[in-house]
XYZ file of N, CA and C in Angstrom:
633
model
N 2.656 5.713 22.488
C 3.314 4.703 21.588
C 2.311 3.510 21.433
N 1.977 3.000 20.206
C 1.255 1.990 19.939
C 1.947 0.985 19.123
N 1.775 -0.290 19.377
C 2.330 -1.387 18.575
C 1.517 -2.391 17.984
N 1.749 -3.183 16.854
C 0.894 -4.086 16.386
C 0.876 -5.447 17.082
N 1.955 -5.735 17.837
C 2.082 -7.000 18.556
C 2.322 -8.247 17.363
N 2.881 -7.773 16.273
C 3.201 -8.632 15.166
C 2.093 -8.855 14.274
N 2.423 -9.879 13.447
C 1.271 -10.188 12.406
C 0.362 -11.463 12.846
N -0.908 -11.201 13.058
C -1.721 -12.308 13.304
C -1.919 -13.254 12.125
N -1.864 -14.517 12.323
C -2.224 -15.442 11.318
C -3.638 -16.087 11.385
N -4.322 -16.111 10.357
C -5.550 -16.560 10.166
C -5.584 -17.629 9.182
N -5.469 -18.981 9.673
C -5.426 -20.170 8.871
C -6.554 -20.063 7.699
N -6.154 -20.334 6.525
C -7.287 -20.437 5.312
C -7.295 -19.062 4.747
N -7.061 -17.963 5.402
C -7.144 -16.699 4.839
C -5.770 -16.072 4.526
N -5.449 -15.898 3.288
C -4.122 -15.402 2.821
C -4.136 -13.811 3.202
N -3.284 -13.643 3.916
C -2.661 -12.098 4.246
C -1.504 -11.708 3.730
N -1.655 -10.723 2.847
C -0.439 -9.964 2.097
C 0.093 -8.835 3.123
N 1.327 -8.930 3.207
C 1.955 -7.797 3.946
C 2.947 -7.135 3.011
N 2.690 -5.977 2.709
C 3.436 -5.181 1.717
C 4.519 -4.330 2.606
N 5.754 -4.255 2.028
C 7.000 -3.431 2.679
C 7.242 -2.631 1.607
N 7.039 -1.073 1.996
C 7.461 -0.188 1.146
C 8.382 1.023 1.869
N 8.919 1.835 1.209
C 9.739 2.746 1.758
C 10.854 3.299 1.020
N 11.693 4.271 1.457
C 12.633 5.076 0.689
C 13.803 3.821 0.508
N 14.846 4.286 -0.442
C 15.903 3.382 -0.770
C 16.791 3.135 0.301
N 17.467 2.005 0.442
C 18.611 1.668 1.350
C 18.271 1.684 2.851
N 16.961 1.486 3.133
C 16.548 1.095 4.464
C 16.652 -0.252 4.925
N 16.782 -1.105 4.197
C 16.791 -2.524 4.422
C 15.411 -3.279 4.366
N 14.608 -2.908 3.577
C 13.410 -3.582 3.198
C 13.428 -5.090 3.075
N 14.328 -5.381 2.086
C 14.430 -6.937 1.671
C 14.952 -7.740 2.829
N 15.940 -7.246 3.459
C 16.549 -8.036 4.531
C 15.545 -8.168 5.694
N 14.823 -6.992 5.999
C 13.999 -7.140 7.166
C 12.681 -7.997 6.648
N 12.361 -8.066 5.492
C 11.135 -8.864 5.050
C 11.686 -10.433 5.288
N 12.855 -10.733 4.736
C 13.383 -11.990 4.785
C 13.448 -12.608 6.198
N 13.799 -11.619 7.091
C 13.867 -12.109 8.572
C 12.581 -12.408 9.050
N 11.598 -11.737 8.781
C 10.267 -12.031 9.326
C 9.583 -13.162 8.577
N 9.794 -13.286 7.303
C 9.166 -14.295 6.468
C 9.806 -15.689 7.018
N 11.097 -15.630 7.269
C 11.877 -16.949 7.838
C 11.302 -17.420 9.084
N 11.007 -16.327 9.996
C 10.617 -16.644 11.294
C 9.128 -17.404 11.263
N 8.301 -16.809 10.461
C 6.927 -17.463 10.360
C 7.047 -18.783 9.696
N 7.926 -18.978 8.541
C 7.950 -20.167 7.872
C 8.633 -21.209 8.763
N 9.718 -20.902 9.432
C 10.511 -21.950 10.091
C 10.122 -22.189 11.529
N 9.778 -21.162 12.216
C 9.618 -21.200 13.663
C 8.041 -21.405 13.967
N 7.220 -20.604 13.207
C 5.796 -20.749 13.364
C 5.150 -21.792 12.470
N 5.881 -22.307 11.565
C 5.366 -23.345 10.680
C 4.048 -22.877 9.943
N 4.181 -21.635 9.431
C 3.031 -21.000 8.586
C 3.428 -21.153 7.182
N 2.437 -21.395 6.313
C 2.592 -21.383 4.895
C 2.992 -19.912 4.290
N 4.099 -19.767 4.119
C 4.522 -18.349 3.675
C 5.228 -18.438 2.151
N 4.615 -17.083 1.606
C 5.294 -17.026 0.142
C 5.851 -15.534 0.133
N 6.584 -15.481 -0.883
C 7.253 -14.205 -1.167
C 6.798 -13.563 -2.554
N 6.614 -12.330 -2.776
C 6.283 -11.653 -4.038
C 7.355 -10.296 -4.032
N 7.606 -9.941 -5.101
C 8.283 -8.702 -5.283
C 8.029 -7.905 -6.440
N 7.884 -6.655 -6.252
C 7.661 -5.758 -7.451
C 8.794 -5.005 -7.977
N 10.025 -5.391 -7.137
C 11.235 -4.523 -7.487
C 12.008 -5.143 -8.848
N 11.567 -4.563 -9.802
C 12.156 -4.708 -11.062
C 13.151 -3.835 -11.476
N 13.486 -2.773 -10.608
C 14.196 -1.522 -11.040
C 15.621 -1.732 -10.688
N 16.007 -2.351 -9.501
C 17.319 -2.514 -9.143
C 17.862 -3.789 -9.683
N 19.143 -3.593 -10.312
C 19.828 -4.789 -10.750
C 20.174 -5.720 -9.625
N 19.697 -6.899 -9.848
C 20.049 -7.935 -8.782
C 19.057 -7.934 -7.746
N 18.088 -7.088 -7.582
C 17.220 -7.104 -6.487
C 16.465 -8.411 -6.304
N 15.870 -8.979 -7.430
C 15.165 -10.225 -7.433
C 15.955 -11.344 -7.092
N 17.287 -11.362 -7.426
C 18.171 -12.444 -7.063
C 18.501 -12.588 -5.723
N 18.644 -11.314 -5.044
C 18.629 -11.399 -3.514
C 17.561 -12.077 -2.886
N 16.529 -11.825 -3.172
C 15.184 -12.146 -2.625
C 15.137 -13.779 -2.919
N 15.483 -14.096 -4.222
C 15.436 -15.364 -4.633
C 16.208 -16.318 -3.802
N 17.500 -15.814 -3.345
C 18.374 -16.505 -2.520
C 17.796 -16.844 -1.168
N 17.147 -15.636 -0.660
C 16.659 -15.951 0.734
C 15.496 -17.011 0.543
N 14.552 -16.934 -0.506
C 13.453 -17.828 -0.732
C 13.855 -19.225 -0.756
N 15.150 -19.470 -1.335
C 15.519 -20.834 -1.526
C 16.060 -21.368 -0.338
N 16.792 -20.397 0.404
C 17.150 -20.782 1.749
C 16.166 -21.189 2.762
N 15.175 -20.487 2.824
C 13.965 -20.691 3.672
C 13.205 -21.926 3.164
N 13.195 -21.970 1.776
C 12.234 -23.020 1.249
C 11.025 -22.661 1.016
N 10.591 -21.426 0.406
C 9.376 -21.013 0.074
C 9.472 -20.241 -1.305
N 8.172 -20.227 -1.815
C 8.307 -19.718 -3.189
C 8.306 -18.256 -3.320
N 8.663 -17.727 -4.454
C 8.843 -16.419 -4.863
C 8.305 -16.048 -6.312
N 7.408 -15.059 -6.333
C 6.965 -14.637 -7.761
C 7.412 -13.162 -7.943
N 7.557 -12.803 -9.143
C 7.861 -11.324 -9.480
C 6.587 -10.712 -9.979
N 6.074 -9.668 -9.428
C 4.966 -8.683 -9.875
C 5.440 -7.791 -10.829
N 5.115 -7.816 -12.167
C 5.647 -6.816 -13.269
C 4.572 -5.636 -13.260
N 3.333 -6.055 -13.033
C 2.382 -5.128 -13.290
C 0.992 -5.509 -12.651
N -0.086 -4.805 -12.850
C -1.235 -4.993 -12.224
C -1.803 -6.358 -12.717
N -1.548 -6.750 -13.855
C -2.168 -8.034 -14.508
C -1.518 -9.151 -13.699
N -0.056 -9.199 -13.694
C 0.484 -10.247 -13.013
C 0.225 -10.281 -11.426
N -0.097 -9.089 -10.898
C -0.554 -9.025 -9.345
C -1.740 -9.808 -9.208
N -2.720 -9.832 -10.159
C -4.038 -10.525 -10.096
C -3.724 -11.864 -10.219
N -2.859 -12.388 -11.195
C -2.484 -13.770 -11.378
C -2.012 -14.474 -10.110
N -0.799 -13.673 -9.518
C -0.176 -14.204 -8.476
C -1.039 -14.120 -7.107
N -1.969 -13.281 -7.137
C -2.971 -13.356 -6.037
C -3.677 -14.622 -5.984
N -4.173 -15.088 -7.059
C -4.808 -16.468 -7.327
C -3.809 -17.472 -6.800
N -2.537 -17.469 -7.463
C -1.717 -18.374 -7.283
C -1.456 -18.674 -5.864
N -1.403 -17.697 -4.912
C -0.963 -17.809 -3.638
C -2.151 -17.811 -2.681
N -3.460 -18.253 -3.186
C -4.747 -18.267 -2.365
C -4.535 -19.179 -1.266
N -3.553 -20.278 -1.363
C -3.662 -21.385 -0.141
C -2.499 -21.085 0.780
N -2.010 -19.857 0.592
C -0.872 -19.489 1.707
C -1.393 -18.603 2.732
N -0.793 -18.764 3.904
C -1.384 -17.858 5.021
C -0.678 -16.713 4.970
N 0.472 -16.323 4.789
C 1.151 -15.193 4.724
C 1.892 -14.897 3.316
N 1.643 -13.701 2.662
C 2.553 -13.393 1.550
C 3.177 -12.067 1.806
N 4.639 -12.071 1.819
C 5.228 -10.927 2.268
C 5.914 -10.340 0.752
N 5.331 -8.980 0.558
C 5.613 -8.508 -0.753
C 6.596 -7.383 -0.609
N 7.766 -7.634 -1.275
C 8.913 -6.457 -1.369
C 8.472 -5.585 -2.425
N 9.002 -4.338 -2.201
C 8.741 -3.361 -3.302
C 10.115 -2.638 -3.519
N 10.217 -2.009 -4.590
C 11.492 -1.187 -4.992
C 11.429 -0.004 -3.898
N 12.735 0.287 -3.603
C 12.977 1.490 -2.875
C 12.821 2.704 -3.611
N 12.007 3.593 -3.068
C 11.585 4.720 -3.906
C 12.021 6.088 -3.125
N 12.313 7.058 -3.902
C 12.473 8.525 -3.313
C 11.184 8.846 -2.883
N 10.748 9.469 -1.945
C 9.526 9.939 -1.226
C 9.079 10.990 -2.432
N 9.924 11.543 -3.175
C 9.476 12.444 -4.111
C 9.299 12.014 -5.587
N 9.342 10.792 -5.728
C 9.228 10.126 -6.975
C 7.735 9.592 -7.043
N 6.883 10.673 -7.376
C 5.290 10.405 -7.245
C 4.893 9.419 -8.328
N 5.620 9.291 -9.563
C 5.097 8.445 -10.528
C 5.498 6.913 -10.214
N 6.605 6.576 -9.621
C 6.869 5.205 -9.203
C 5.927 4.851 -8.003
N 5.622 5.664 -7.091
C 4.799 5.457 -5.865
C 3.312 5.137 -6.427
N 2.869 5.979 -7.541
C 1.573 5.896 -8.077
C 1.477 4.374 -8.742
N 2.490 3.917 -9.476
C 2.520 2.681 -10.057
C 2.322 1.477 -8.941
N 2.967 1.784 -7.781
C 3.087 0.699 -6.793
C 1.596 0.779 -6.110
N 0.968 1.906 -6.007
C -0.330 2.073 -5.407
C -1.360 1.247 -6.258
N -1.170 1.309 -7.592
C -1.961 0.425 -8.641
C -1.943 -0.903 -8.160
N -0.843 -1.487 -7.844
C -0.775 -2.934 -7.507
C -1.328 -3.162 -6.143
N -1.015 -2.238 -5.205
C -1.506 -2.555 -3.956
C -3.117 -2.520 -3.853
N -3.603 -1.781 -4.903
C -5.052 -1.828 -5.050
C -5.695 -3.311 -5.393
N -4.666 -3.875 -6.364
C -5.045 -5.209 -6.768
C -4.922 -6.298 -5.552
N -3.981 -6.384 -4.992
C -3.617 -7.290 -3.806
C -4.235 -7.033 -2.549
N -4.540 -5.787 -2.341
C -5.434 -5.356 -1.135
C -4.767 -5.971 0.135
N -3.472 -5.408 0.604
C -2.581 -6.161 1.587
C -3.364 -5.966 2.991
N -3.256 -6.926 3.847
C -3.627 -6.867 5.209
C -3.029 -5.824 5.812
N -1.693 -5.658 5.633
C -0.787 -4.592 6.373
C 0.043 -3.967 5.305
N 0.218 -2.617 5.250
C 1.213 -2.119 4.585
C 2.116 -1.367 5.517
N 3.461 -1.820 5.464
C 4.238 -1.424 6.372
C 5.377 -0.396 5.833
N 5.413 0.705 6.284
C 6.433 1.752 5.883
C 7.735 1.574 6.725
N 8.885 1.135 5.860
C 9.941 0.725 6.643
C 10.967 2.000 6.477
N 11.482 2.331 7.679
C 12.272 3.419 7.840
C 13.616 3.286 8.679
N 14.656 3.907 8.499
C 15.886 3.825 9.225
C 15.820 4.612 10.508
N 16.335 3.986 11.609
C 16.162 4.550 12.862
C 17.176 5.772 13.035
N 18.284 5.742 12.059
C 19.118 6.912 12.221
C 18.996 7.948 11.212
N 17.747 7.962 10.588
C 17.348 8.949 9.650
C 17.045 10.298 10.501
N 17.527 11.546 9.981
C 17.084 12.683 10.621
C 15.558 12.859 10.713
N 14.929 13.496 11.727
C 13.526 13.744 11.807
C 12.889 14.299 10.539
N 13.539 15.392 9.925
C 12.867 16.025 8.902
C 12.795 15.176 7.733
N 13.708 14.264 7.381
C 13.794 13.273 6.298
C 12.835 12.209 6.596
N 12.622 11.824 7.794
C 11.533 11.008 8.200
C 10.159 11.588 7.782
N 10.093 12.694 8.091
C 8.769 13.362 7.860
C 8.438 13.331 6.120
N 9.493 13.685 5.526
C 9.472 13.509 4.003
C 8.955 12.245 3.635
N 9.610 11.213 4.151
C 9.165 9.849 3.878
C 7.663 9.556 4.067
N 7.270 9.826 5.333
C 5.875 9.729 5.456
C 4.899 10.377 4.701
N 5.223 11.639 4.287
C 4.480 12.508 3.468
C 4.323 11.801 2.034
N 5.688 11.404 1.578
C 5.631 10.974 0.364
C 4.942 9.476 0.082
N 5.071 8.928 1.032
C 4.308 7.438 0.850
C 3.045 7.516 1.586
N 2.322 8.562 1.789
C 1.238 8.594 2.583
C 0.101 8.049 1.478
N 0.142 8.312 0.381
C -0.871 7.844 -0.631
C -0.946 6.334 -0.660
N 0.057 5.523 -0.226
C -0.197 4.160 -0.136
C -0.841 3.639 1.074
N -1.298 4.651 1.963
C -2.016 4.206 3.037
C -1.480 3.276 4.150
N -0.187 3.700 4.522
C 0.491 2.633 5.318
C -0.281 2.245 6.616
N -0.176 1.156 7.225
C -0.835 0.900 8.271
C 0.076 0.641 9.699
N 1.301 0.683 9.346
C 2.295 0.346 10.452
C 3.732 0.850 10.008
N 4.529 1.044 10.962
C 5.971 1.405 10.830
C 6.791 0.181 11.140
N 7.972 0.165 10.541
C 8.919 -0.834 10.845
C 10.276 0.133 10.822
N 11.091 0.051 11.896
C 12.421 0.740 11.987
C 13.626 -0.377 12.023
N 14.534 0.060 10.941
C 15.676 -0.646 10.819
C 16.894 -0.027 11.284
N 17.979 -0.826 11.362
C 19.430 -0.377 11.464
C 19.559 0.324 13.109
N 18.746 -0.500 14.012
C 18.948 0.150 15.381
C 20.441 0.089 15.843
N 20.992 -0.816 15.264
C 22.489 -1.063 15.581
C 23.580 -0.010 15.098
N 22.915 0.872 14.272
C 23.933 1.814 13.848
C 23.742 3.156 14.180
N 22.997 3.445 15.295
C 22.798 4.699 16.011
C 22.557 4.457 17.393
N 22.942 5.600 18.063
C 22.577 5.634 19.682
C 21.527 6.788 19.878
N 21.140 7.339 18.829
C 20.225 8.371 19.135
C 18.701 8.188 18.416
N 17.917 7.883 19.293
C 16.599 7.487 18.943
C 15.308 8.594 19.008
N 15.932 9.715 19.215
C 14.878 10.786 19.443
C 14.023 11.195 18.192
N 14.726 11.059 17.023
C 13.791 11.349 15.833
C 12.813 10.209 15.654
N 13.191 8.976 15.910
C 12.334 7.786 15.604
C 11.112 7.896 16.712
N 11.442 8.356 17.964
C 10.303 8.507 18.955
C 9.504 9.610 18.599
N 9.874 10.751 18.030
C 9.371 11.894 17.732
C 8.225 11.521 16.555
N 8.927 10.848 15.556
C 7.861 10.533 14.408
C 6.762 9.692 14.946
N 6.987 8.493 15.601
C 6.049 7.671 16.197
C 4.996 8.642 16.781
N 5.314 9.461 17.794
C 4.282 10.286 18.478
C 3.515 11.274 17.563
N 4.224 11.714 16.610
C 3.585 12.653 15.693
C 2.537 12.062 14.763
N 2.744 11.001 14.227
C 1.861 10.302 13.229
C 0.987 9.407 13.763
N 1.393 8.831 14.976
C 0.274 7.890 15.414
C 0.132 6.431 15.101
N 0.994 6.031 13.797
C 0.920 4.569 13.430
C 1.519 3.852 14.310
N 1.000 2.525 14.338
C 1.680 1.608 15.345
C 2.871 0.965 14.767
N 3.865 0.566 15.629
C 5.193 0.069 15.153
C 4.947 -1.502 15.213
N 5.328 -2.107 14.149
C 5.458 -3.562 14.207
C 6.556 -4.268 14.589
N 7.814 -3.939 13.929
C 8.906 -4.635 14.175
C 10.071 -3.635 14.333
N 11.183 -4.091 15.094
C 12.443 -3.317 15.111
C 13.641 -4.262 14.710
N 14.471 -3.746 13.778
C 15.406 -4.776 13.222
C 16.867 -4.161 13.519
N 17.880 -5.021 13.721
C 19.218 -4.678 14.119
C 20.220 -5.714 13.496
N 21.006 -5.308 12.608
C 21.948 -6.309 12.181
C 21.570 -6.914 10.938
N 22.418 -7.849 10.409
C 22.174 -8.455 8.868
C 21.783 -10.011 9.073
N 21.747 -10.607 10.318
C 21.566 -12.027 10.246
C 20.011 -12.424 9.991
N 19.971 -13.431 9.216
C 18.373 -13.781 8.824
C 18.517 -15.122 9.398
N 17.332 -15.732 9.931
C 16.217 -14.801 10.530
C 16.339 -14.047 11.693
N 17.447 -13.951 12.241
C 17.662 -13.365 13.576
C 17.710 -11.739 13.503
N 18.171 -11.090 14.543
C 18.342 -9.700 14.449
C 17.117 -8.759 14.254
N 15.902 -9.295 14.773
C 14.690 -8.563 14.685
C 13.853 -8.867 15.935
N 12.975 -7.987 16.274
C 12.044 -8.132 17.477
C 10.760 -7.535 17.244
N 9.722 -8.172 17.881
C 8.439 -7.442 17.775
C 8.504 -6.215 18.663
N 7.943 -5.128 18.196
C 8.013 -3.818 18.824
C 7.131 -3.655 20.022
N 7.373 -3.048 21.166
C 6.589 -2.910 22.095
C 6.685 -1.526 22.757
N 5.874 -0.835 23.362
C 6.266 0.594 24.011
C 7.444 0.523 24.801
N 7.470 -0.589 25.593
C 8.557 -0.403 26.659
C 9.945 -0.531 25.961
N 10.040 -1.511 24.897
C 11.187 -1.496 24.205
C 11.706 -0.293 23.494
N 10.678 0.349 23.065
C 11.040 1.612 22.201
C 11.553 2.662 23.252
N 10.928 2.822 24.424
C 11.415 3.812 25.363
C 12.605 3.349 25.906
N 12.915 2.110 26.187
C 14.292 1.613 26.747
C 15.429 2.025 25.714
N 15.079 1.958 24.287
C 16.132 2.332 23.597
C 16.416 3.897 23.691
N 15.445 4.623 23.931
C 15.794 6.001 23.990
C 16.747 6.259 25.384
N 16.323 5.521 26.617
C 16.896 5.767 27.596
C 18.483 5.136 27.434
N 18.485 3.947 26.940
C 19.844 3.267 26.839
C 20.904 3.939 25.901
N 20.176 4.665 24.813
C 20.859 5.388 23.837
C 21.619 6.493 24.439
N 20.868 7.133 25.243
C 21.374 8.392 26.026
C 22.448 7.919 26.960
N 22.328 6.922 27.586
C 23.442 6.502 28.417
C 24.671 6.215 27.623
N 24.499 5.515 26.604
C 25.762 5.158 25.887
C 26.352 6.311 25.122
N 25.453 7.372 24.722
C 25.960 8.367 24.000
C 26.698 9.456 25.089
N 26.275 9.412 26.423
C 26.666 10.283 27.385
C 27.952 9.659 28.058
């Protein structure tokens, strides 16, 4: 099991962190939690961007988070606006980019997102997955989003299951490091930096509670 130990900040060098993944896994809430942590507790210059123009109200949800945290939000409509926003955010340390939830089988939508990622060149592309998803479906997600070249995994909804075998199996199968684990809806709380020990402990405690 490998982990990223969180996102390193390099002052003066803007680092984009893109969150991608299937629908309904909690990308936007997870992004808001981590962005708030860096902005409020780490005193880092943080900005938000979103490519989610598909879901009704998606931008509004992130806009509310941005207003509460006190950081800017820009909407990326296409590759042209991606380039413009890249320049506008050149003075920020971290830019967290939300994306629309995609079916791993929707190759066209994933291809469009790939085009935008090629413009912003994220420091980290995080594949967000739900901890209670069956292993076979987790594999489909990894395969479907592989063209985006994810560099890390983030697992959500740890509070909604007591079975973590599928999550651990996937981590061991694909070898990508895990960045964060999230549990619950509270922003900016209910998340932690992943560690090998914490992931193994989940498996052990889950079995105890299930048994």
